[in-house]
Amino acid sequence: MTIRMPVPVVKHDMLIGGRWTQAESGDIFESFDPYTGEPWAEVPRAGTADVDAAVEAASDAFRGEWRRMTATARGHLLRRFADRLAAAAETLAVLETRDNGKLINEMRMQLNYMPQWFHYFGGLADKIEGRVIPIDKPGVFNFTREEPLGVVVAITPWNSPLMLAAWKLAPALAAGNTIVWKPSEFSSVSALAFGKLFEEAGFPPGVVNIVTGFGHEIGDRLVRHPKVAKIAFTGGDATGQRVYQAAASELKKVTLELGGKSANIVFADARMESAIPGLVSGIFAASGQTCIAGSRALVQRSVLDEVVEKLVAFAKTARIGDPLDPETQVGPITTLPQRQKVLDYIDIAKGEGAECLLGGKVPEDPALAPGWFVEPTIFGGVASSMRIAQEEVFGPVLSVIPFEDEDEAVAIANDSIYGLASGLWTQDLGRALRMPDRLQTGSVWVNMYRATSYLSPFGGYKRSGIGRENGMSAIREYLQEKSVWIDTMNSVPSPFVQR
Ligand code: NDP
């Protein structure tokens, strides 16, 4: 049953230097609810002056109270934030569902889990330790310090707005950096509510700043600003490449979490009761709008007919509807241009000769007409060389590709410019251990799919990204190591020879 209530359009402020403010220009833009197709919020449209103000505030905060705070106090603030976040989880989940159309069940799961990032990295804050190096030079003491980078710009996409921000903000803050965060223009509302929690938790002004606006207007300034030390970006690979190029011209550090075309591989010996829902969860959860979408189902030829039949039958039962309704299993696409992109790819697949086995269109139910839906779509007869098998659709479109044996499965799975994730369904223990070594992806799931944790590293091989988020690896992305040398002997060596 739906819990949707009409709400008035609310005008929001963004957060710069501890002040809640409109853009200097006074410009705003509308955020749309993908289920109703109606605007439901107004958000400041930041310009470069606002970006400059936010970076200055973050830079001042980095040199001020925040820098002087002990790591233990910093960790305590992060854990206090985690508690605020836990208390606000339901409110934030509803905001996200309104803003990006993802299922309330999924957003509840994400929001209820998210405080763990701030507990974990809050706990790590005062465990960032240097080393004493047993240096080979007599009378010299050498040690290292792990220091924060400075101002970190976080740029996030619309598909899991707060979760992907948490993956950046928690380690970056634990390491002692300050933040300017630009959420996607399609999902700014929950970000602004999230920002209020930093204030409530007692973070000094300017440590976390949020500028809302359009990437094509302010993205370049954010990335190139001379006082920005690092850019932590999640988004499409084309935008990621632009960010990387801009960052390179100023020699900035980056972490890039980009797209994928992940293979979800079913061997003939798989437990089909798990593998079929596993294929469905890989692509139709979140309407395929996840970077880790298992958009290529690789199926061993001996079980192809059985898998396809069961897959289509299962996917056919998925309930399409209001994402705020906990009974709904497939919600709308977040943006109108993205829906058009998905429909274009469906046409491309048909044009390439793939056979549409399910869906392939906008739902006919008139109740869904205002929303930006695409039916769960399955293509058979797909060859790995086709565009539908190579390019990221970012929608509920699955390509089924047959293979003969393990070698061919590996060859097809790795036949991609991307390398974010892969899934593997088999009861053969040797294969379960062998295959992860052969798959060129940052994550491999065996007899499961779409699991992430604050404890385990996440990131891409190949064009799927640079660097790692989550786990111990993540905090190192926000630190730089300094080597300190001390002469303990008051020695006066020749000034003309290197020591
Ligand atoms: P985009 O790449 O279009 O946008 C990502 C972010 O970058 C947005 O905040 C966007 O702002 C901003 N941006 C746009 N142009 C620039 C620019 N020139 N400089 C700096 N920032 C810019 O991705 P989407 O939001 O459309 O998200 C979907 C994509 O993200 C998918 O392709 C998906 O694969 C990828 N993704 C990857 C994930 C991963 O972890 N690997 C996770 C989730 C998504 P604006 O919204 O205003 O355009």
Coordinates of C-alpha atoms and ligand atoms in Angstrom, one line a residue:
M1 CA 0.0 0.0 0.0
T2 CA 1.3 3.4 -0.9
I3 CA 2.1 6.0 1.8
R4 CA 2.4 8.9 -0.6
M5 CA 1.0 12.2 0.6
P6 CA 1.0 15.5 -1.5
V7 CA 3.6 17.9 -0.3
P8 CA 4.1 21.6 -1.1
V9 CA 7.2 22.5 -3.1
V10 CA 9.9 23.5 -0.6
K11 CA 12.7 26.0 -1.3
H12 CA 16.0 24.8 0.2
D13 CA 19.2 26.5 1.2
M14 CA 22.8 25.2 0.6
L15 CA 25.5 25.2 3.2
I16 CA 28.6 27.4 3.0
G17 CA 30.9 28.2 5.9
G18 CA 28.2 27.2 8.4
R19 CA 25.6 29.5 6.8
W20 CA 22.5 28.2 5.1
T21 CA 22.2 30.4 2.0
Q22 CA 20.8 30.9 -1.4
A23 CA 23.1 31.3 -4.4
E24 CA 24.8 34.7 -4.7
S25 CA 22.9 35.2 -8.0
G26 CA 19.6 34.2 -6.3
D27 CA 19.1 31.6 -9.1
I28 CA 17.4 28.3 -8.2
F29 CA 16.4 25.1 -10.1
E30 CA 13.6 22.6 -9.6
S31 CA 14.1 19.0 -8.5
F32 CA 11.5 16.6 -9.9
D33 CA 9.8 13.6 -8.3
P34 CA 10.3 10.8 -10.9
Y35 CA 7.1 9.0 -9.9
T36 CA 4.8 12.0 -10.4
G37 CA 7.0 13.8 -13.0
E38 CA 6.3 17.0 -11.0
P39 CA 8.7 19.5 -9.4
W40 CA 8.7 19.0 -5.6
A41 CA 11.7 21.1 -4.4
E42 CA 13.6 24.2 -5.3
V43 CA 17.3 24.2 -4.8
P44 CA 20.0 27.0 -5.1
R45 CA 21.8 27.1 -8.4
A46 CA 25.3 27.8 -7.3
G47 CA 27.7 29.7 -9.5
T48 CA 31.4 30.0 -9.4
A49 CA 31.2 32.8 -6.7
D50 CA 29.5 30.3 -4.5
V51 CA 32.0 27.6 -5.3
D52 CA 34.8 30.0 -4.4
A53 CA 33.1 30.9 -1.1
A54 CA 32.6 27.3 -0.2
V55 CA 36.3 26.4 -1.0
E56 CA 37.5 29.4 1.0
A57 CA 35.3 28.4 4.0
A58 CA 36.7 24.8 3.8
S59 CA 40.2 26.1 3.5
D60 CA 39.8 28.4 6.5
A61 CA 38.2 25.6 8.5
F62 CA 41.1 23.3 7.5
R63 CA 43.6 25.7 9.0
G64 CA 41.4 26.6 12.0
E65 CA 39.8 24.8 14.9
W66 CA 39.4 21.5 12.9
R67 CA 43.2 21.3 12.3
R68 CA 43.9 21.8 16.0
M69 CA 41.3 19.3 17.2
T70 CA 42.7 16.0 18.4
A71 CA 42.1 13.0 16.3
T72 CA 40.1 11.5 19.2
A73 CA 37.8 14.5 19.3
R74 CA 37.4 14.3 15.5
G75 CA 36.4 10.6 15.8
H76 CA 34.0 11.4 18.5
L77 CA 32.3 14.0 16.3
L78 CA 32.0 11.4 13.5
R79 CA 30.4 8.9 15.9
R80 CA 28.0 11.6 17.2
F81 CA 27.1 12.3 13.5
A82 CA 26.4 8.5 13.1
D83 CA 23.9 8.6 16.0
R84 CA 22.2 11.7 14.4
L85 CA 22.1 9.9 11.1
A86 CA 20.6 6.7 12.7
A87 CA 17.8 8.9 14.2
A88 CA 17.1 10.6 10.9
A89 CA 17.3 7.5 8.7
E90 CA 13.6 7.2 7.9
T91 CA 13.2 10.9 7.1
L92 CA 16.2 10.8 4.8
A93 CA 15.1 7.6 3.1
V94 CA 11.7 9.2 2.2
L95 CA 13.5 12.3 0.9
E96 CA 15.8 10.2 -1.3
T97 CA 12.9 8.2 -2.7
R98 CA 11.0 11.4 -3.5
D99 CA 14.1 12.9 -5.2
N100 CA 15.5 10.0 -7.2
G101 CA 12.6 7.4 -7.3
K102 CA 14.6 4.6 -5.8
L103 CA 12.6 2.1 -3.7
I104 CA 11.8 3.1 -0.2
N105 CA 12.9 -0.4 0.9
E106 CA 16.3 0.1 -0.7
M107 CA 16.8 3.6 0.7
R108 CA 15.8 2.4 4.2
M109 CA 18.3 -0.4 4.0
Q110 CA 21.0 2.1 2.8
L111 CA 20.2 4.7 5.4
N112 CA 19.9 2.3 8.3
Y113 CA 23.3 0.8 7.4
M114 CA 25.0 4.1 6.6
P115 CA 25.8 5.2 10.3
Q116 CA 28.3 2.3 10.3
W117 CA 30.6 4.3 7.9
F118 CA 30.8 7.1 10.4
H119 CA 31.3 4.7 13.4
Y120 CA 34.0 2.8 11.6
F121 CA 36.0 5.7 10.2
G122 CA 35.3 7.7 13.4
G123 CA 37.0 4.8 15.2
L124 CA 39.9 4.9 12.8
A125 CA 40.5 8.7 13.2
D126 CA 42.9 8.3 16.2
K127 CA 44.5 5.1 14.8
I128 CA 46.2 6.9 11.9
E129 CA 49.8 6.4 12.9
G130 CA 53.2 7.1 11.4
R131 CA 56.2 4.8 11.5
V132 CA 59.7 5.0 13.0
I133 CA 62.0 3.9 10.2
P134 CA 65.2 2.0 11.2
I135 CA 67.2 4.4 9.1
D136 CA 70.6 3.4 7.7
K137 CA 72.4 6.7 8.6
P138 CA 74.1 6.8 12.0
G139 CA 72.9 9.6 14.3
V140 CA 69.8 10.2 12.4
F141 CA 66.2 9.6 13.6
N142 CA 63.6 9.2 10.9
F143 CA 59.8 9.0 11.3
T144 CA 56.7 9.4 9.2
R145 CA 53.5 11.4 9.8
E146 CA 50.2 10.7 8.0
E147 CA 48.7 14.1 7.3
P148 CA 45.4 15.2 5.8
L149 CA 45.4 16.6 2.2
G150 CA 43.3 19.8 2.8
V151 CA 40.1 20.6 1.0
V152 CA 38.5 17.6 -0.6
V153 CA 35.8 18.1 -3.2
A154 CA 33.2 15.3 -3.3
I155 CA 31.1 15.0 -6.4
T156 CA 28.3 12.4 -6.3
P157 CA 25.7 11.0 -8.7
W158 CA 22.0 10.6 -8.3
N159 CA 21.6 6.9 -8.0
S160 CA 22.6 6.4 -4.3
P161 CA 23.2 10.0 -3.3
L162 CA 23.9 9.7 0.4
M163 CA 25.5 6.3 0.4
L164 CA 28.1 7.4 -2.1
A165 CA 28.7 10.6 -0.2
A166 CA 29.2 8.7 3.0
W167 CA 31.8 6.6 1.3
K168 CA 33.8 9.8 0.7
L169 CA 32.9 12.0 3.6
A170 CA 33.5 9.5 6.4
P171 CA 37.1 8.6 5.6
A172 CA 38.0 12.1 4.4
L173 CA 36.8 13.7 7.6
A174 CA 38.3 11.0 9.8
A175 CA 41.7 11.8 8.1
G176 CA 41.2 15.4 9.1
N177 CA 40.3 17.0 5.7
T178 CA 37.5 19.5 5.1
I179 CA 34.8 19.0 2.5
V180 CA 33.0 20.8 -0.4
W181 CA 30.3 18.4 -1.6
K182 CA 28.4 18.9 -4.8
P183 CA 25.5 16.4 -5.0
S184 CA 23.9 15.6 -8.4
E185 CA 21.5 18.2 -9.6
F186 CA 18.9 15.4 -9.6
S187 CA 19.3 14.5 -5.9
S188 CA 20.3 17.5 -3.8
V189 CA 17.5 17.5 -1.3
S190 CA 18.6 14.6 0.9
A191 CA 22.2 16.0 0.7
L192 CA 21.0 19.2 2.3
A193 CA 19.1 17.4 5.0
F194 CA 22.3 15.3 5.6
G195 CA 24.2 18.6 5.9
K196 CA 22.0 19.7 8.8
L197 CA 23.1 16.7 10.8
F198 CA 26.8 17.8 10.7
E199 CA 25.7 21.0 12.2
E200 CA 23.7 19.2 14.9
A201 CA 26.6 16.9 15.7
G202 CA 28.8 19.9 16.4
F203 CA 31.2 20.0 13.4
P204 CA 32.9 23.5 13.3
P205 CA 31.5 25.7 10.5
G206 CA 33.2 25.2 7.1
V207 CA 34.3 21.7 7.7
V208 CA 31.4 20.4 5.6
N209 CA 30.1 22.7 2.8
I210 CA 27.4 21.7 0.3
V211 CA 27.0 23.5 -3.0
T212 CA 24.1 22.6 -5.2
G213 CA 24.0 23.2 -8.9
F214 CA 24.8 21.9 -12.3
G215 CA 28.0 20.0 -13.0
H216 CA 28.5 21.6 -16.4
E217 CA 28.4 25.1 -14.7
I218 CA 30.4 24.7 -11.6
G219 CA 32.2 21.3 -11.9
D220 CA 35.2 22.7 -13.6
R221 CA 35.7 25.5 -11.1
L222 CA 35.4 23.0 -8.2
V223 CA 38.0 20.7 -9.7
R224 CA 40.5 23.3 -10.7
H225 CA 40.2 25.6 -7.7
P226 CA 43.8 26.2 -6.5
K227 CA 42.8 25.6 -2.8
V228 CA 41.3 22.2 -3.6
A229 CA 43.7 19.3 -2.9
K230 CA 41.7 16.3 -4.0
I231 CA 38.6 15.3 -5.9
A232 CA 36.6 12.3 -4.9
F233 CA 34.2 11.6 -7.7
T234 CA 31.5 9.0 -8.5
G235 CA 29.6 9.2 -11.8
G236 CA 29.7 8.2 -15.4
D237 CA 33.1 7.4 -17.0
A238 CA 32.8 10.2 -19.6
T239 CA 32.3 12.8 -16.8
G240 CA 35.0 11.1 -14.8
Q241 CA 37.4 11.4 -17.6
R242 CA 36.6 15.2 -17.9
V243 CA 37.2 15.5 -14.1
Y244 CA 40.5 13.6 -14.4
Q245 CA 41.7 15.8 -17.2
A246 CA 40.8 19.0 -15.3
A247 CA 42.4 17.6 -12.2
A248 CA 45.6 16.6 -14.1
S249 CA 46.0 20.1 -15.5
E250 CA 46.3 21.3 -11.8
L251 CA 48.0 18.1 -10.6
K252 CA 45.2 17.3 -8.1
K253 CA 44.8 13.9 -6.5
V254 CA 41.6 12.0 -7.5
T255 CA 39.6 9.0 -6.6
L256 CA 37.2 8.0 -9.4
E257 CA 34.3 5.5 -9.0
L258 CA 32.9 5.1 -12.5
G259 CA 30.5 2.9 -14.4
G260 CA 30.4 -0.7 -15.3
K261 CA 29.1 -3.5 -17.5
S262 CA 29.2 -6.2 -15.0
A263 CA 28.9 -9.9 -16.0
N264 CA 26.7 -12.1 -13.8
I265 CA 27.8 -15.6 -14.8
V266 CA 25.6 -18.7 -14.3
F267 CA 27.3 -22.1 -14.6
A268 CA 25.3 -25.3 -15.3
D269 CA 26.0 -26.5 -11.8
A270 CA 24.5 -23.4 -10.1
R271 CA 21.8 -23.6 -7.6
M272 CA 19.1 -22.2 -9.8
E273 CA 16.8 -21.2 -6.8
S274 CA 19.6 -18.7 -5.9
A275 CA 21.0 -17.9 -9.4
I276 CA 17.7 -16.7 -10.9
P277 CA 16.8 -14.2 -8.2
G278 CA 20.6 -13.3 -8.2
L279 CA 20.3 -12.3 -11.9
V280 CA 17.2 -10.3 -11.2
S281 CA 18.7 -8.5 -8.2
G282 CA 21.7 -7.7 -10.3
I283 CA 19.8 -5.7 -12.9
F284 CA 16.2 -4.9 -11.9
A285 CA 16.9 -3.7 -8.4
A286 CA 17.1 0.1 -8.5
S287 CA 15.8 -0.2 -12.1
G288 CA 19.3 -1.0 -13.2
Q289 CA 20.6 2.4 -12.0
T290 CA 23.6 1.1 -10.1
C291 CA 27.2 1.2 -11.2
I292 CA 27.4 -2.5 -10.2
A293 CA 24.4 -3.6 -12.3
G294 CA 24.9 -7.1 -13.6
S295 CA 23.7 -6.0 -17.0
R296 CA 25.3 -9.0 -18.8
A297 CA 23.9 -12.4 -17.8
L298 CA 26.5 -15.0 -19.0
V299 CA 24.7 -18.4 -19.1
Q300 CA 26.3 -21.8 -19.8
R301 CA 24.8 -23.0 -23.0
S302 CA 23.7 -26.4 -21.6
V303 CA 21.2 -24.6 -19.2
L304 CA 20.5 -21.6 -21.4
D305 CA 16.9 -22.4 -22.2
E306 CA 16.1 -23.4 -18.6
V307 CA 17.7 -20.2 -17.2
V308 CA 16.0 -17.9 -19.7
E309 CA 12.6 -19.4 -19.1
K310 CA 12.9 -19.1 -15.4
L311 CA 14.4 -15.7 -15.5
V312 CA 11.7 -14.3 -17.7
A313 CA 9.0 -15.9 -15.6
F314 CA 10.5 -14.4 -12.4
A315 CA 11.1 -10.9 -13.8
K316 CA 7.6 -10.8 -15.2
T317 CA 6.2 -10.9 -11.7
A318 CA 8.1 -7.8 -10.6
R319 CA 5.7 -5.2 -9.3
I320 CA 6.3 -1.9 -11.0
G321 CA 4.9 1.1 -9.1
D322 CA 5.2 3.9 -6.6
P323 CA 8.7 3.7 -5.1
L324 CA 7.3 4.9 -1.8
D325 CA 5.1 1.8 -1.6
P326 CA 7.1 -0.9 0.3
E327 CA 5.4 -3.5 -2.0
T328 CA 6.9 -2.0 -5.1
Q329 CA 9.9 -3.9 -6.6
V330 CA 10.7 -1.8 -9.7
G331 CA 10.5 2.0 -9.5
P332 CA 10.9 4.7 -12.1
I333 CA 14.1 6.0 -13.8
T334 CA 15.5 9.0 -12.0
T335 CA 15.6 11.5 -14.8
L336 CA 13.7 12.0 -18.0
P337 CA 16.9 12.2 -20.2
Q338 CA 18.1 8.9 -18.6
R339 CA 14.8 7.3 -19.4
Q340 CA 15.2 8.4 -23.0
K341 CA 18.7 7.0 -23.0
V342 CA 17.4 3.6 -21.8
L343 CA 14.7 3.5 -24.5
D344 CA 17.3 4.5 -27.1
Y345 CA 19.5 1.5 -26.0
I346 CA 16.5 -0.8 -26.3
D347 CA 16.1 0.4 -29.9
I348 CA 19.8 -0.1 -30.5
A349 CA 19.6 -3.6 -29.2
K350 CA 16.7 -4.4 -31.5
G351 CA 18.5 -2.8 -34.4
E352 CA 21.5 -5.0 -33.7
G353 CA 19.3 -8.1 -34.0
A354 CA 19.0 -9.0 -30.3
E355 CA 15.7 -10.7 -29.4
C356 CA 13.5 -8.8 -26.8
L357 CA 12.3 -11.6 -24.5
L358 CA 10.6 -9.3 -21.9
G359 CA 9.6 -5.7 -21.6
G360 CA 11.3 -3.3 -24.0
K361 CA 8.9 -0.4 -23.5
V362 CA 7.2 2.0 -21.2
P363 CA 4.5 0.3 -19.0
E364 CA 1.0 0.6 -20.4
D365 CA -0.7 1.0 -17.0
P366 CA -2.2 4.5 -17.1
A367 CA -1.6 4.9 -13.4
L368 CA 2.1 4.8 -14.1
A369 CA 2.0 7.3 -17.1
P370 CA 3.1 10.4 -15.2
G371 CA 6.3 8.6 -13.9
W372 CA 9.5 7.9 -15.8
F373 CA 9.2 4.1 -16.0
V374 CA 10.7 1.5 -18.3
E375 CA 9.6 -2.1 -18.0
P376 CA 12.2 -4.7 -16.9
T377 CA 13.7 -5.7 -20.2
I378 CA 15.6 -8.9 -21.2
F379 CA 17.4 -9.5 -24.5
G380 CA 18.4 -12.9 -25.8
G381 CA 20.5 -13.6 -28.8
V382 CA 23.1 -11.1 -27.7
A383 CA 26.7 -11.3 -28.9
S384 CA 29.5 -9.8 -26.8
S385 CA 30.5 -7.5 -29.7
M386 CA 27.1 -5.7 -29.7
R387 CA 26.7 -2.2 -28.3
I388 CA 24.1 -3.5 -25.9
A389 CA 26.7 -5.9 -24.5
Q390 CA 29.5 -3.3 -24.3
E391 CA 28.0 0.1 -23.3
E392 CA 26.6 1.0 -19.9
V393 CA 22.8 1.5 -20.2
F394 CA 22.2 2.4 -16.5
G395 CA 18.6 1.1 -16.7
P396 CA 16.6 -2.2 -16.3
V397 CA 18.0 -3.8 -19.4
L398 CA 19.6 -7.3 -19.3
S399 CA 21.6 -8.9 -22.1
V400 CA 21.8 -12.7 -22.0
I401 CA 25.0 -14.1 -23.6
P402 CA 25.6 -17.8 -23.8
F403 CA 29.0 -19.5 -23.2
E404 CA 30.4 -23.0 -23.6
D405 CA 32.9 -23.4 -20.8
E406 CA 34.9 -21.6 -18.1
D407 CA 37.5 -20.2 -20.5
E408 CA 34.8 -18.7 -22.8
A409 CA 33.0 -17.3 -19.7
V410 CA 36.2 -15.5 -18.6
A411 CA 36.9 -14.2 -22.1
I412 CA 33.4 -12.7 -22.5
A413 CA 33.3 -11.4 -19.0
N414 CA 36.7 -9.6 -19.5
D415 CA 35.7 -8.4 -23.0
S416 CA 34.8 -5.0 -21.6
I417 CA 36.4 -1.6 -21.2
Y418 CA 34.9 -1.7 -17.6
G419 CA 36.0 -3.7 -14.6
L420 CA 33.8 -2.8 -11.6
A421 CA 32.2 -6.0 -10.5
S422 CA 31.2 -9.6 -11.5
G423 CA 29.0 -12.3 -10.1
L424 CA 29.5 -16.0 -10.3
W425 CA 26.9 -18.8 -9.6
T426 CA 28.4 -22.3 -9.2
Q427 CA 28.5 -25.1 -6.6
D428 CA 32.0 -26.1 -7.7
L429 CA 34.3 -25.0 -4.9
G430 CA 37.4 -25.1 -7.1
R431 CA 35.7 -22.9 -9.7
A432 CA 34.5 -20.5 -7.0
L433 CA 38.1 -20.1 -5.9
R434 CA 39.6 -20.1 -9.4
M435 CA 37.4 -17.6 -11.2
P436 CA 38.0 -14.5 -9.0
D437 CA 41.7 -14.8 -10.0
R438 CA 40.7 -14.6 -13.7
L439 CA 38.0 -11.9 -13.6
Q440 CA 39.3 -8.4 -14.2
T441 CA 37.0 -6.6 -11.8
G442 CA 37.3 -4.8 -8.4
S443 CA 34.6 -6.9 -6.8
V444 CA 33.6 -10.5 -7.4
W445 CA 30.6 -12.0 -5.7
V446 CA 30.2 -15.8 -5.6
N447 CA 26.7 -17.2 -5.2
M448 CA 25.6 -13.7 -4.1
Y449 CA 25.4 -10.2 -5.8
R450 CA 25.3 -6.5 -4.9
A451 CA 26.9 -6.6 -1.4
T452 CA 29.1 -3.8 -0.2
S453 CA 30.3 -2.9 3.3
Y454 CA 32.2 -0.2 5.1
L455 CA 34.8 -2.9 5.9
S456 CA 35.7 -4.1 2.4
P457 CA 37.4 -2.1 -0.4
F458 CA 35.3 -1.1 -3.4
G459 CA 36.5 0.3 -6.7
G460 CA 37.1 -0.4 -10.4
Y461 CA 39.6 -2.1 -12.6
K462 CA 40.2 -0.6 -16.1
R463 CA 37.8 2.2 -17.0
S464 CA 35.7 1.7 -13.9
G465 CA 37.9 3.9 -11.8
I466 CA 40.9 4.8 -9.9
G467 CA 41.4 4.3 -6.1
R468 CA 39.4 2.5 -3.5
E469 CA 36.5 3.4 -1.2
N470 CA 35.6 1.6 2.0
G471 CA 37.7 -0.4 4.4
M472 CA 41.2 0.5 5.5
S473 CA 42.3 1.3 1.9
A474 CA 39.9 4.2 1.8
I475 CA 41.5 6.3 4.6
R476 CA 44.8 6.2 2.8
E477 CA 43.2 7.9 -0.2
Y478 CA 42.8 11.0 2.0
L479 CA 46.2 11.1 3.6
Q480 CA 49.7 12.0 2.6
E481 CA 52.8 10.7 4.2
K482 CA 55.6 13.0 5.4
S483 CA 59.1 11.8 6.2
V484 CA 60.8 13.7 9.1
W485 CA 64.6 13.5 9.6
I486 CA 66.3 14.6 12.8
D487 CA 70.1 14.7 13.4
T488 CA 70.5 13.4 17.0
M489 CA 74.3 13.9 17.1
N490 CA 74.8 17.7 16.4
S491 CA 77.0 16.5 13.5
V492 CA 78.4 19.0 11.0
P493 CA 79.0 17.0 7.8
S494 CA 80.4 18.4 4.6
P495 CA 77.8 20.8 3.2
F496 CA 78.8 19.8 -0.3
V497 CA 78.0 16.2 -0.2
Q498 CA 74.5 14.6 0.1
R499 CA 73.9 12.9 3.4
Ligands
NDP1 P1 27.4 12.0 -14.2 O1 28.7 11.5 -14.5 O2 26.6 12.7 -15.2 O3 27.4 13.0 -12.9 C1 28.1 12.7 -11.7 C2 28.3 13.9 -11.0 O4 29.2 14.7 -11.7 C3 27.1 14.8 -10.8 O5 27.1 15.5 -9.5 C4 27.2 15.8 -11.9 O6 26.5 17.0 -11.7 C5 28.7 16.0 -11.9 N1 29.3 16.6 -13.1 C6 28.7 16.7 -14.3 N2 29.6 17.4 -15.2 C7 30.7 17.7 -14.4 C8 31.9 18.4 -14.7 N3 32.2 18.8 -15.9 N4 32.8 18.5 -13.7 C9 32.6 18.0 -12.5 N5 31.4 17.4 -12.1 C10 30.5 17.2 -13.1 O7 26.6 10.7 -13.6 P2 25.1 10.6 -13.1 O8 24.8 11.5 -12.0 O9 24.3 10.7 -14.4 O10 25.1 9.1 -12.5 C11 25.1 8.0 -13.3 C12 26.4 7.5 -13.6 O11 27.3 7.4 -12.5 C13 26.4 6.2 -14.3 O12 27.0 6.2 -15.5 C14 27.0 5.2 -13.3 O13 27.7 4.2 -14.0 C15 27.9 6.1 -12.5 N6 28.0 5.6 -11.2 C16 29.1 5.0 -10.8 C17 29.2 4.5 -9.5 C18 30.5 3.8 -9.0 O14 30.6 3.7 -7.8 N7 31.4 3.4 -9.8 C19 28.1 4.6 -8.6 C20 27.0 5.3 -9.1 C21 27.0 5.8 -10.3 P3 25.1 17.2 -12.4 O15 24.2 16.2 -11.8 O16 24.7 18.6 -12.1 O17 25.3 17.0 -13.9

